[in-house]
mmCIF file of C-alpha atoms and ligand atoms in Angstrom:
data_model
loop_
_atom_site.group_PDB
_atom_site.id
_atom_site.type_symbol
_atom_site.label_atom_id
_atom_site.label_comp_id
_atom_site.label_asym_id
_atom_site.label_seq_id
_atom_site.Cartn_x
_atom_site.Cartn_y
_atom_site.Cartn_z
ATOM 1 C CA MET B 1 69.785 31.136 -32.289
ATOM 2 C CA THR B 2 66.828 29.821 -34.320
ATOM 3 C CA ILE B 3 64.894 32.534 -36.128
ATOM 4 C CA VAL B 4 61.198 32.386 -35.241
ATOM 5 C CA ARG B 5 58.979 32.716 -38.325
ATOM 6 C CA THR B 6 55.437 33.611 -37.372
ATOM 7 C CA LEU B 7 52.389 32.590 -39.399
ATOM 8 C CA GLY B 8 51.943 36.189 -40.500
ATOM 9 C CA GLN B 9 55.539 36.502 -41.709
ATOM 10 C CA PHE B 10 55.328 33.129 -43.479
ATOM 11 C CA ILE B 11 52.086 34.006 -45.265
ATOM 12 C CA ILE B 12 53.563 37.263 -46.559
ATOM 13 C CA GLU B 13 56.748 35.511 -47.698
ATOM 14 C CA LYS B 14 54.719 32.833 -49.534
ATOM 15 C CA GLN B 15 52.445 35.401 -51.133
ATOM 16 C CA ALA B 16 55.054 35.618 -53.859
ATOM 17 C CA ASP B 17 53.981 32.066 -54.834
ATOM 18 C CA PHE B 18 50.872 33.686 -56.287
ATOM 19 C CA PRO B 19 51.942 36.288 -58.868
ATOM 20 C CA TYR B 20 48.496 37.823 -59.097
ATOM 21 C CA ALA B 21 47.941 37.850 -55.344
ATOM 22 C CA LYS B 22 47.180 41.258 -53.970
ATOM 23 C CA GLY B 23 47.246 40.101 -50.386
ATOM 24 C CA GLU B 24 43.572 39.139 -50.016
ATOM 25 C CA LEU B 25 44.291 35.438 -49.404
ATOM 26 C CA SER B 26 47.100 36.380 -47.046
ATOM 27 C CA ARG B 27 44.761 38.594 -45.038
ATOM 28 C CA LEU B 28 42.101 35.857 -45.044
ATOM 29 C CA LEU B 29 44.529 33.282 -43.663
ATOM 30 C CA ARG B 30 45.647 35.750 -41.005
ATOM 31 C CA ASP B 31 41.984 36.414 -40.057
ATOM 32 C CA ILE B 32 41.505 32.659 -39.540
ATOM 33 C CA GLY B 33 44.686 32.492 -37.453
ATOM 34 C CA ILE B 34 43.413 35.280 -35.191
ATOM 35 C CA ALA B 35 40.071 33.531 -34.637
ATOM 36 C CA ALA B 36 41.906 30.284 -33.885
ATOM 37 C CA LYS B 37 43.861 32.042 -31.117
ATOM 38 C CA ILE B 38 40.621 33.352 -29.596
ATOM 39 C CA VAL B 39 38.954 29.928 -29.739
ATOM 40 C CA ASN B 40 42.086 28.330 -28.324
ATOM 41 C CA ARG B 41 41.907 30.637 -25.287
ATOM 42 C CA GLU B 42 38.361 29.438 -24.514
ATOM 43 C CA VAL B 43 39.038 25.764 -25.296
ATOM 44 C CA ASN B 44 42.018 25.808 -22.931
ATOM 45 C CA LYS B 45 39.967 27.107 -20.005
ATOM 46 C CA ALA B 46 36.707 25.396 -20.936
ATOM 47 C CA GLY B 47 36.628 23.592 -17.613
ATOM 48 C CA LEU B 48 36.769 26.858 -15.691
ATOM 49 C CA VAL B 49 33.996 28.859 -17.280
ATOM 50 C CA ASP B 50 30.414 28.107 -18.042
ATOM 51 C CA ILE B 51 31.131 27.179 -21.625
ATOM 52 C CA LEU B 52 31.078 23.414 -21.316
ATOM 53 C CA GLY B 53 28.062 21.291 -21.783
ATOM 54 C CA GLU B 54 25.168 21.319 -24.179
ATOM 55 C CA LEU B 55 22.663 23.820 -25.421
ATOM 56 C CA ASP B 56 19.048 22.831 -25.933
ATOM 57 C CA SER B 57 19.567 23.362 -29.654
ATOM 58 C CA THR B 58 20.620 21.058 -32.476
ATOM 59 C CA ASN B 59 22.409 21.787 -35.720
ATOM 60 C CA ILE B 60 21.283 20.691 -39.178
ATOM 61 C CA GLN B 61 23.045 17.403 -38.606
ATOM 62 C CA GLY B 62 20.594 16.775 -35.774
ATOM 63 C CA GLU B 63 23.515 16.886 -33.352
ATOM 64 C CA THR B 64 23.083 18.583 -29.985
ATOM 65 C CA GLN B 65 25.105 21.783 -30.095
ATOM 66 C CA LYS B 66 27.739 22.367 -27.453
ATOM 67 C CA LYS B 67 28.240 25.847 -26.050
ATOM 68 C CA LEU B 68 31.800 25.818 -27.381
ATOM 69 C CA ASP B 69 30.606 24.771 -30.871
ATOM 70 C CA VAL B 70 28.441 27.870 -31.056
ATOM 71 C CA TYR B 71 31.136 30.086 -29.502
ATOM 72 C CA ALA B 72 33.757 28.887 -31.987
ATOM 73 C CA ASN B 73 31.336 29.361 -34.884
ATOM 74 C CA GLU B 74 30.639 32.933 -33.779
ATOM 75 C CA GLN B 75 34.340 33.740 -33.437
ATOM 76 C CA PHE B 76 35.310 32.475 -36.896
ATOM 77 C CA ILE B 77 32.347 34.162 -38.579
ATOM 78 C CA SER B 78 33.082 37.415 -36.753
ATOM 79 C CA ALA B 79 36.748 37.313 -37.831
ATOM 80 C CA LEU B 80 35.777 36.565 -41.437
ATOM 81 C CA LYS B 81 33.198 39.368 -41.431
ATOM 82 C CA SER B 82 35.587 41.978 -40.042
ATOM 83 C CA GLY B 83 38.450 40.881 -42.317
ATOM 84 C CA GLY B 84 36.430 41.738 -45.421
ATOM 85 C CA GLU B 85 38.064 39.113 -47.668
ATOM 86 C CA CYS B 86 35.229 36.547 -47.550
ATOM 87 C CA CYS B 87 31.772 36.949 -49.119
ATOM 88 C CA ILE B 88 30.169 33.653 -48.045
ATOM 89 C CA VAL B 89 30.697 31.358 -45.054
ATOM 90 C CA VAL B 90 29.486 27.743 -45.005
ATOM 91 C CA SER B 91 29.548 26.265 -41.512
ATOM 92 C CA GLU B 92 28.663 22.912 -40.000
ATOM 93 C CA GLU B 93 26.752 24.897 -37.386
ATOM 94 C CA ASN B 94 24.584 26.826 -39.868
ATOM 95 C CA ASP B 95 21.757 25.274 -41.886
ATOM 96 C CA ASP B 96 22.302 27.544 -44.900
ATOM 97 C CA TYR B 97 25.306 29.443 -46.201
ATOM 98 C CA LEU B 98 25.884 32.908 -44.730
ATOM 99 C CA TYR B 99 26.183 35.720 -47.293
ATOM 100 C CA ILE B 100 28.198 38.542 -45.763
ATOM 101 C CA ASP B 101 26.234 41.522 -47.018
ATOM 102 C CA SER B 102 28.501 44.330 -45.955
ATOM 103 C CA GLU B 103 30.169 47.059 -47.984
ATOM 104 C CA ILE B 104 33.642 45.628 -47.362
ATOM 105 C CA SER B 105 32.703 41.970 -47.985
ATOM 106 C CA LYS B 106 29.949 41.703 -50.558
ATOM 107 C CA ASN B 107 32.397 41.826 -53.482
ATOM 108 C CA ALA B 108 35.094 39.835 -51.706
ATOM 109 C CA LYS B 109 36.774 37.096 -53.725
ATOM 110 C CA TYR B 110 36.683 34.182 -51.321
ATOM 111 C CA ILE B 111 34.277 31.586 -49.956
ATOM 112 C CA VAL B 112 35.141 29.868 -46.650
ATOM 113 C CA ALA B 113 33.700 26.528 -45.531
ATOM 114 C CA ILE B 114 34.376 25.652 -41.909
ATOM 115 C CA ASP B 115 33.797 23.091 -39.209
ATOM 116 C CA PRO B 116 34.475 25.463 -36.323
ATOM 117 C CA LEU B 117 34.900 22.861 -33.614
ATOM 118 C CA ASP B 118 35.143 19.312 -34.861
ATOM 119 C CA GLY B 119 34.987 16.509 -32.324
ATOM 120 C CA SER B 120 33.384 18.762 -29.739
ATOM 121 C CA SER B 121 31.847 15.770 -27.952
ATOM 122 C CA ASN B 122 35.403 15.302 -26.653
ATOM 123 C CA ILE B 123 35.570 18.762 -25.056
ATOM 124 C CA ASP B 124 34.000 17.727 -21.760
ATOM 125 C CA VAL B 125 36.498 14.884 -21.381
ATOM 126 C CA ASN B 126 39.538 17.023 -22.269
ATOM 127 C CA VAL B 127 40.442 15.233 -25.494
ATOM 128 C CA ALA B 128 41.903 17.127 -28.485
ATOM 129 C CA VAL B 129 39.418 18.866 -30.773
ATOM 130 C CA GLY B 130 39.923 20.821 -33.978
ATOM 131 C CA THR B 131 38.816 23.382 -36.515
ATOM 132 C CA ILE B 132 38.783 22.537 -40.227
ATOM 133 C CA PHE B 133 38.599 25.176 -42.988
ATOM 134 C CA SER B 134 38.452 25.229 -46.757
ATOM 135 C CA ILE B 135 38.844 28.269 -49.035
ATOM 136 C CA TYR B 136 37.524 28.697 -52.575
ATOM 137 C CA ARG B 137 37.620 31.614 -54.984
ATOM 138 C CA ARG B 138 34.104 32.683 -55.970
ATOM 139 C CA LYS B 139 33.236 31.724 -59.553
ATOM 140 C CA SER B 140 30.971 34.708 -60.270
ATOM 141 C CA VAL B 141 32.888 37.897 -60.989
ATOM 142 C CA GLU B 142 30.316 40.441 -59.816
ATOM 143 C CA GLY B 143 27.067 40.813 -57.960
ATOM 144 C CA LYS B 144 25.869 38.772 -55.035
ATOM 145 C CA ALA B 145 27.684 35.454 -54.615
ATOM 146 C CA THR B 146 25.270 32.511 -54.581
ATOM 147 C CA LEU B 147 25.102 28.774 -53.987
ATOM 148 C CA HIS B 148 26.647 28.374 -57.454
ATOM 149 C CA ASP B 149 29.822 29.911 -56.007
ATOM 150 C CA VAL B 150 29.762 27.539 -53.054
ATOM 151 C CA LEU B 151 29.160 24.124 -54.634
ATOM 152 C CA GLN B 152 32.649 23.606 -56.040
ATOM 153 C CA ASN B 153 34.579 20.329 -56.148
ATOM 154 C CA GLY B 154 37.510 19.830 -53.806
ATOM 155 C CA THR B 155 39.983 20.245 -56.667
ATOM 156 C CA GLU B 156 38.947 23.931 -56.834
ATOM 157 C CA GLN B 157 40.145 24.747 -53.294
ATOM 158 C CA VAL B 158 42.770 27.513 -53.141
ATOM 159 C CA ALA B 159 43.662 26.744 -49.510
ATOM 160 C CA ALA B 160 42.696 24.430 -46.668
ATOM 161 C CA GLY B 161 43.817 23.889 -43.120
ATOM 162 C CA TYR B 162 43.097 22.614 -39.667
ATOM 163 C CA VAL B 163 43.748 23.768 -36.133
ATOM 164 C CA ILE B 164 44.303 21.122 -33.468
ATOM 165 C CA TYR B 165 43.680 22.205 -29.865
ATOM 166 C CA GLY B 166 45.726 19.483 -28.183
ATOM 167 C CA SER B 167 48.746 19.214 -25.892
ATOM 168 C CA SER B 168 49.844 22.181 -27.950
ATOM 169 C CA THR B 169 47.766 24.176 -30.407
ATOM 170 C CA MET B 170 48.823 23.887 -34.032
ATOM 171 C CA LEU B 171 47.623 25.373 -37.296
ATOM 172 C CA VAL B 172 48.430 23.280 -40.373
ATOM 173 C CA TYR B 173 47.563 24.576 -43.851
ATOM 174 C CA THR B 174 48.229 24.342 -47.559
ATOM 175 C CA THR B 175 47.726 26.698 -50.491
ATOM 176 C CA GLY B 176 48.551 23.949 -52.974
ATOM 177 C CA LYS B 177 52.320 24.262 -52.618
ATOM 178 C CA GLY B 178 53.003 21.860 -49.780
ATOM 179 C CA VAL B 179 51.889 21.725 -46.154
ATOM 180 C CA ASN B 180 53.314 23.728 -43.253
ATOM 181 C CA GLY B 181 52.592 23.463 -39.527
ATOM 182 C CA PHE B 182 52.676 26.259 -36.956
ATOM 183 C CA THR B 183 52.641 25.849 -33.182
ATOM 184 C CA LEU B 184 51.073 28.511 -30.994
ATOM 185 C CA ASP B 185 53.615 30.066 -28.616
ATOM 186 C CA PRO B 186 51.394 31.347 -25.784
ATOM 187 C CA SER B 187 54.224 33.542 -24.449
ATOM 188 C CA ILE B 188 54.058 35.734 -27.552
ATOM 189 C CA GLY B 189 50.554 34.817 -28.772
ATOM 190 C CA GLU B 190 51.836 33.874 -32.211
ATOM 191 C CA PHE B 191 51.680 30.741 -34.364
ATOM 192 C CA CYS B 192 55.339 29.943 -35.139
ATOM 193 C CA LEU B 193 56.603 27.693 -37.952
ATOM 194 C CA SER B 194 57.443 24.389 -36.269
ATOM 195 C CA HIS B 195 56.765 21.766 -38.983
ATOM 196 C CA PRO B 196 57.965 23.067 -42.368
ATOM 197 C CA GLU B 197 57.056 21.104 -45.521
ATOM 198 C CA MET B 198 55.130 18.324 -43.766
ATOM 199 C CA LYS B 199 55.040 14.943 -45.503
ATOM 200 C CA ILE B 200 52.957 11.936 -44.432
ATOM 201 C CA PRO B 201 54.945 8.657 -44.506
ATOM 202 C CA LYS B 202 54.057 6.463 -47.505
ATOM 203 C CA ASP B 203 53.573 3.519 -45.118
ATOM 204 C CA GLY B 204 52.400 3.215 -41.555
ATOM 205 C CA THR B 205 51.356 0.757 -38.874
ATOM 206 C CA ILE B 206 48.361 2.580 -37.389
ATOM 207 C CA TYR B 207 44.779 2.025 -38.490
ATOM 208 C CA SER B 208 42.079 4.329 -37.173
ATOM 209 C CA ILE B 209 38.406 3.358 -37.405
ATOM 210 C CA ASN B 210 35.491 3.075 -34.971
ATOM 211 C CA GLU B 211 35.396 -0.721 -34.715
ATOM 212 C CA GLY B 212 32.252 -0.461 -32.620
ATOM 213 C CA TYR B 213 30.402 -0.350 -35.928
ATOM 214 C CA TYR B 214 32.149 -3.473 -37.256
ATOM 215 C CA VAL B 215 28.968 -5.431 -37.972
ATOM 216 C CA HIS B 216 27.651 -2.489 -40.023
ATOM 217 C CA PHE B 217 30.754 -2.066 -42.187
ATOM 218 C CA PRO B 218 30.995 -3.113 -45.851
ATOM 219 C CA ASP B 219 32.693 -6.506 -46.310
ATOM 220 C CA GLY B 220 35.769 -4.864 -47.816
ATOM 221 C CA VAL B 221 36.296 -2.846 -44.626
ATOM 222 C CA LYS B 222 35.810 -5.940 -42.440
ATOM 223 C CA LYS B 223 38.388 -7.839 -44.514
ATOM 224 C CA TYR B 224 40.844 -4.911 -44.314
ATOM 225 C CA ILE B 225 40.484 -4.724 -40.519
ATOM 226 C CA LYS B 226 41.265 -8.448 -40.284
ATOM 227 C CA PHE B 227 44.278 -7.872 -42.593
ATOM 228 C CA CYS B 228 45.529 -5.195 -40.169
ATOM 229 C CA GLN B 229 45.150 -7.619 -37.262
ATOM 230 C CA GLU B 230 46.986 -10.584 -38.861
ATOM 231 C CA GLU B 231 50.444 -11.574 -37.605
ATOM 232 C CA ASP B 232 53.031 -10.899 -40.338
ATOM 233 C CA LYS B 233 56.438 -9.616 -39.274
ATOM 234 C CA ALA B 234 57.535 -8.787 -42.826
ATOM 235 C CA THR B 235 54.794 -6.178 -43.088
ATOM 236 C CA LYS B 236 54.961 -5.169 -39.407
ATOM 237 C CA ARG B 237 51.517 -6.551 -38.717
ATOM 238 C CA PRO B 238 49.427 -6.636 -36.572
ATOM 239 C CA TYR B 239 49.104 -2.855 -36.882
ATOM 240 C CA THR B 240 48.174 -0.674 -33.923
ATOM 241 C CA SER B 241 44.569 0.479 -33.571
ATOM 242 C CA ARG B 242 44.151 4.104 -32.523
ATOM 243 C CA TYR B 243 40.844 6.017 -32.640
ATOM 244 C CA ILE B 244 40.382 9.338 -30.849
ATOM 245 C CA GLY B 245 36.963 10.240 -32.222
ATOM 246 C CA SER B 246 38.201 13.677 -33.276
ATOM 247 C CA MET B 247 38.974 13.596 -36.992
ATOM 248 C CA VAL B 248 41.596 16.357 -36.778
ATOM 249 C CA ALA B 249 43.439 14.557 -33.963
ATOM 250 C CA ASP B 250 43.373 11.190 -35.763
ATOM 251 C CA ILE B 251 44.493 12.794 -39.027
ATOM 252 C CA HIS B 252 47.274 14.831 -37.376
ATOM 253 C CA ARG B 253 48.683 11.746 -35.633
ATOM 254 C CA ASN B 254 48.745 9.888 -38.948
ATOM 255 C CA MET B 255 50.322 12.897 -40.659
ATOM 256 C CA ILE B 256 53.233 12.709 -38.213
ATOM 257 C CA LYS B 257 53.546 8.917 -37.750
ATOM 258 C CA GLY B 258 51.891 7.463 -40.833
ATOM 259 C CA GLY B 259 48.610 5.583 -40.763
ATOM 260 C CA ILE B 260 45.148 5.275 -42.259
ATOM 261 C CA PHE B 261 41.883 6.802 -41.061
ATOM 262 C CA ILE B 262 38.653 5.245 -42.326
ATOM 263 C CA TYR B 263 35.088 6.407 -41.840
ATOM 264 C CA PRO B 264 33.224 4.167 -44.305
ATOM 265 C CA THR B 265 29.592 3.937 -45.176
ATOM 266 C CA THR B 266 27.643 1.941 -42.582
ATOM 267 C CA SER B 267 24.092 0.641 -42.557
ATOM 268 C CA SER B 268 23.126 3.609 -40.343
ATOM 269 C CA ALA B 269 25.164 6.084 -42.406
ATOM 270 C CA PRO B 270 24.770 4.737 -45.971
ATOM 271 C CA LEU B 271 26.493 7.791 -47.463
ATOM 272 C CA GLY B 272 29.104 8.033 -44.712
ATOM 273 C CA LYS B 273 29.013 10.322 -41.676
ATOM 274 C CA LEU B 274 31.680 12.924 -42.379
ATOM 275 C CA ARG B 275 30.753 16.010 -44.385
ATOM 276 C CA LEU B 276 32.378 16.545 -47.771
ATOM 277 C CA VAL B 277 32.532 20.347 -47.964
ATOM 278 C CA TYR B 278 34.071 21.252 -44.606
ATOM 279 C CA GLU B 279 35.649 18.012 -43.368
ATOM 280 C CA CYS B 280 36.604 15.560 -46.139
ATOM 281 C CA ASN B 281 37.614 17.986 -48.924
ATOM 282 C CA PRO B 282 39.907 20.246 -46.863
ATOM 283 C CA ILE B 283 41.555 17.321 -45.063
ATOM 284 C CA ALA B 284 41.944 15.455 -48.381
ATOM 285 C CA PHE B 285 43.617 18.526 -49.963
ATOM 286 C CA ILE B 286 46.075 18.735 -47.069
ATOM 287 C CA ILE B 287 46.883 15.007 -47.043
ATOM 288 C CA GLU B 288 47.381 14.867 -50.827
ATOM 289 C CA GLN B 289 49.661 17.925 -50.620
ATOM 290 C CA ALA B 290 51.640 16.032 -47.945
ATOM 291 C CA GLY B 291 52.034 13.030 -50.284
ATOM 292 C CA GLY B 292 49.145 10.934 -48.972
ATOM 293 C CA ARG B 293 45.948 9.614 -50.549
ATOM 294 C CA ALA B 294 42.240 10.298 -49.915
ATOM 295 C CA THR B 295 39.373 8.369 -51.513
ATOM 296 C CA THR B 296 35.936 6.974 -50.748
ATOM 297 C CA GLY B 297 37.498 3.526 -51.071
ATOM 298 C CA PHE B 298 36.856 3.850 -54.796
ATOM 299 C CA THR B 299 36.860 7.521 -55.900
ATOM 300 C CA ARG B 300 39.245 10.398 -55.201
ATOM 301 C CA ILE B 301 37.604 12.636 -52.569
ATOM 302 C CA LEU B 302 38.618 15.874 -54.292
ATOM 303 C CA GLU B 303 36.878 14.823 -57.514
ATOM 304 C CA LEU B 304 33.500 14.061 -55.917
ATOM 305 C CA GLU B 305 30.710 16.233 -57.266
ATOM 306 C CA VAL B 306 29.561 18.680 -54.593
ATOM 307 C CA THR B 307 25.766 18.921 -54.786
ATOM 308 C CA SER B 308 24.766 20.217 -51.348
ATOM 309 C CA LEU B 309 26.292 22.089 -48.417
ATOM 310 C CA HIS B 310 26.096 19.274 -45.865
ATOM 311 C CA GLN B 311 26.448 16.199 -48.043
ATOM 312 C CA ARG B 312 28.328 13.290 -46.544
ATOM 313 C CA SER B 313 31.013 10.975 -47.871
ATOM 314 C CA ALA B 314 32.906 7.869 -46.898
ATOM 315 C CA ILE B 315 36.626 8.534 -46.463
ATOM 316 C CA PHE B 316 39.765 6.381 -46.582
ATOM 317 C CA ILE B 317 42.688 8.738 -45.981
ATOM 318 C CA GLY B 318 46.339 8.733 -44.955
ATOM 319 C CA SER B 319 49.556 6.972 -45.943
ATOM 320 C CA GLU B 320 49.360 6.286 -49.680
ATOM 321 C CA ASN B 321 50.286 2.603 -49.581
ATOM 322 C CA MET B 322 47.869 1.857 -46.722
ATOM 323 C CA VAL B 323 44.967 3.518 -48.542
ATOM 324 C CA LEU B 324 45.851 1.647 -51.753
ATOM 325 C CA LYS B 325 45.798 -1.646 -49.806
ATOM 326 C CA ALA B 326 42.409 -0.871 -48.268
ATOM 327 C CA GLU B 327 41.090 -0.012 -51.748
ATOM 328 C CA GLU B 328 42.168 -3.472 -52.960
ATOM 329 C CA PHE B 329 39.879 -5.031 -50.333
ATOM 330 C CA MET B 330 37.042 -2.672 -51.267
ATOM 331 C CA ARG B 331 37.357 -3.586 -54.957
ATOM 332 C CA GLU B 332 37.442 -7.291 -54.200
ATOM 333 C CA TYR B 333 34.695 -7.473 -51.569
ATOM 334 C CA SER B 334 32.543 -4.350 -51.743
ATOM 335 C CA ARG B 335 32.315 -3.040 -55.267
ATOM 336 C CA LEU B 336 28.646 -2.717 -56.163
ATOM 337 C CA THR B 337 27.501 -3.369 -59.689
ATOM 338 C CA ASP B 338 25.937 -0.368 -61.412
ATOM 339 C CA ASP B 339 22.488 -1.914 -60.907
ATOM 340 C CA GLU B 340 23.174 -2.492 -57.208
ATOM 341 C CA THR B 341 24.413 1.090 -56.847
ATOM 342 C CA GLU B 342 21.303 2.454 -58.565
ATOM 343 C CA ALA B 343 19.013 0.272 -56.439
ATOM 344 C CA ARG B 344 20.793 1.400 -53.286
ATOM 345 C CA LEU B 345 20.547 5.095 -54.178
ATOM 346 C CA GLU B 346 16.858 4.634 -55.087
ATOM 347 C CA SER B 347 16.212 2.908 -51.769
ATOM 348 C CA LEU B 348 17.774 5.941 -50.108
ATOM 349 C CA GLY B 349 15.494 8.237 -52.117
ATOM 350 C CA ILE B 350 18.540 9.871 -53.671
ATOM 351 C CA ILE B 351 17.693 9.091 -57.282
ATOM 352 C CA GLY B 352 14.915 7.736 -59.448
ATOM 353 C CA GLY B 353 11.548 6.729 -58.123
ATOM 354 C CA ILE B 354 9.999 8.634 -61.053
ATOM 355 C CA ASP B 355 9.398 6.594 -64.225
HETATM 356 P P1 P6P A 401 31.941 8.383 -34.358
HETATM 357 C C1 P6P A 401 33.220 14.141 -34.575
HETATM 358 O O1 P6P A 401 31.831 14.141 -34.256
HETATM 359 C C2 P6P A 401 33.339 13.613 -35.999
HETATM 360 O O2 P6P A 401 32.663 14.453 -36.878
HETATM 361 C C3 P6P A 401 34.810 13.468 -36.385
HETATM 362 O O3 P6P A 401 35.626 14.445 -35.820
HETATM 363 C C4 P6P A 401 35.152 12.080 -35.877
HETATM 364 O O4 P6P A 401 36.191 11.474 -36.633
HETATM 365 C C5 P6P A 401 33.837 11.319 -36.066
HETATM 366 O O5 P6P A 401 32.788 12.299 -36.071
HETATM 367 C C6 P6P A 401 33.583 10.353 -34.931
HETATM 368 O O6 P6P A 401 32.375 9.677 -35.227
HETATM 369 O O7 P6P A 401 30.705 7.869 -35.066
HETATM 370 O O8 P6P A 401 33.100 7.397 -34.432
HETATM 371 O O9 P6P A 401 31.701 8.881 -32.964
#
């Protein structure tokens, strides 16, 4: 008989990995797991209750908010507030960071950045969506945590994870000592260890990119796409193109089967579309911990300087050898000179303009 190890049991067992841990991170991870179960319940019946569709509000990204986006955001924030282990929440759905000014939380050690329901445009068509979370330790040791505690590079994460609400609901996370996946067993309402020590294959034959933007891609991306489409039996090409439009779903597929996911800069998204703090950094941490690679096509995602809550980044992520190959094309066909980079950033109003 296989012994079922629940997420809660696993977290407690692994707490020993952190000699100074007093259980706060364990409780924080359990709080997130509880909220994920609540969100899962609503996602799974979304077609039956008046929780589909759009609100007449938009988030800071300028994206129309879905009822389920807002519901999921409320559930995760509520769980983090009541758990008392988190002093600040950064959310895709909130313009500014949320300082949790309560007696039990204001001196809490941890900062949580979250995309509560990523890919929610897929909800109404019953395609997998996800939650992405990233956990940092606050840098200040006392007093009110501030933006200084939030703007930390991806290498400073103490934990990161995603939940995928798909054919089954899974929670996949890392605390820097490997990646483990848990599948929700609805009959007992527990996440149970189903994918211990996950590793992404070093090679793969799946490339995942929204080719609808092809004409707007950098030349290096165009050349890489053509490389993927060439006939070459020795390297199992042409590769298969798969794009779900839900980052968590595309990433999870590649985690299991191998593959590369690319959301590059485009002429309409010159800094990339995906957000660094609560999408790229946590997913990059997980993929690196699983033996994969995550860059902008040039620079390691986790080493990017974090300068604002909702900043965006290009991302090339997945099987190490596939990402390395794509980077070769970027170096050959898309590397900007320093002057070109400066001119581009000035044209975007990001730097300079003042003599
Ligand atoms: P596009 C969903 O909106 C999301 O943030 C990611 O989950 C997904 O990978 C990407 O945007 C899809 O963007 O421009 O291809 O529709």
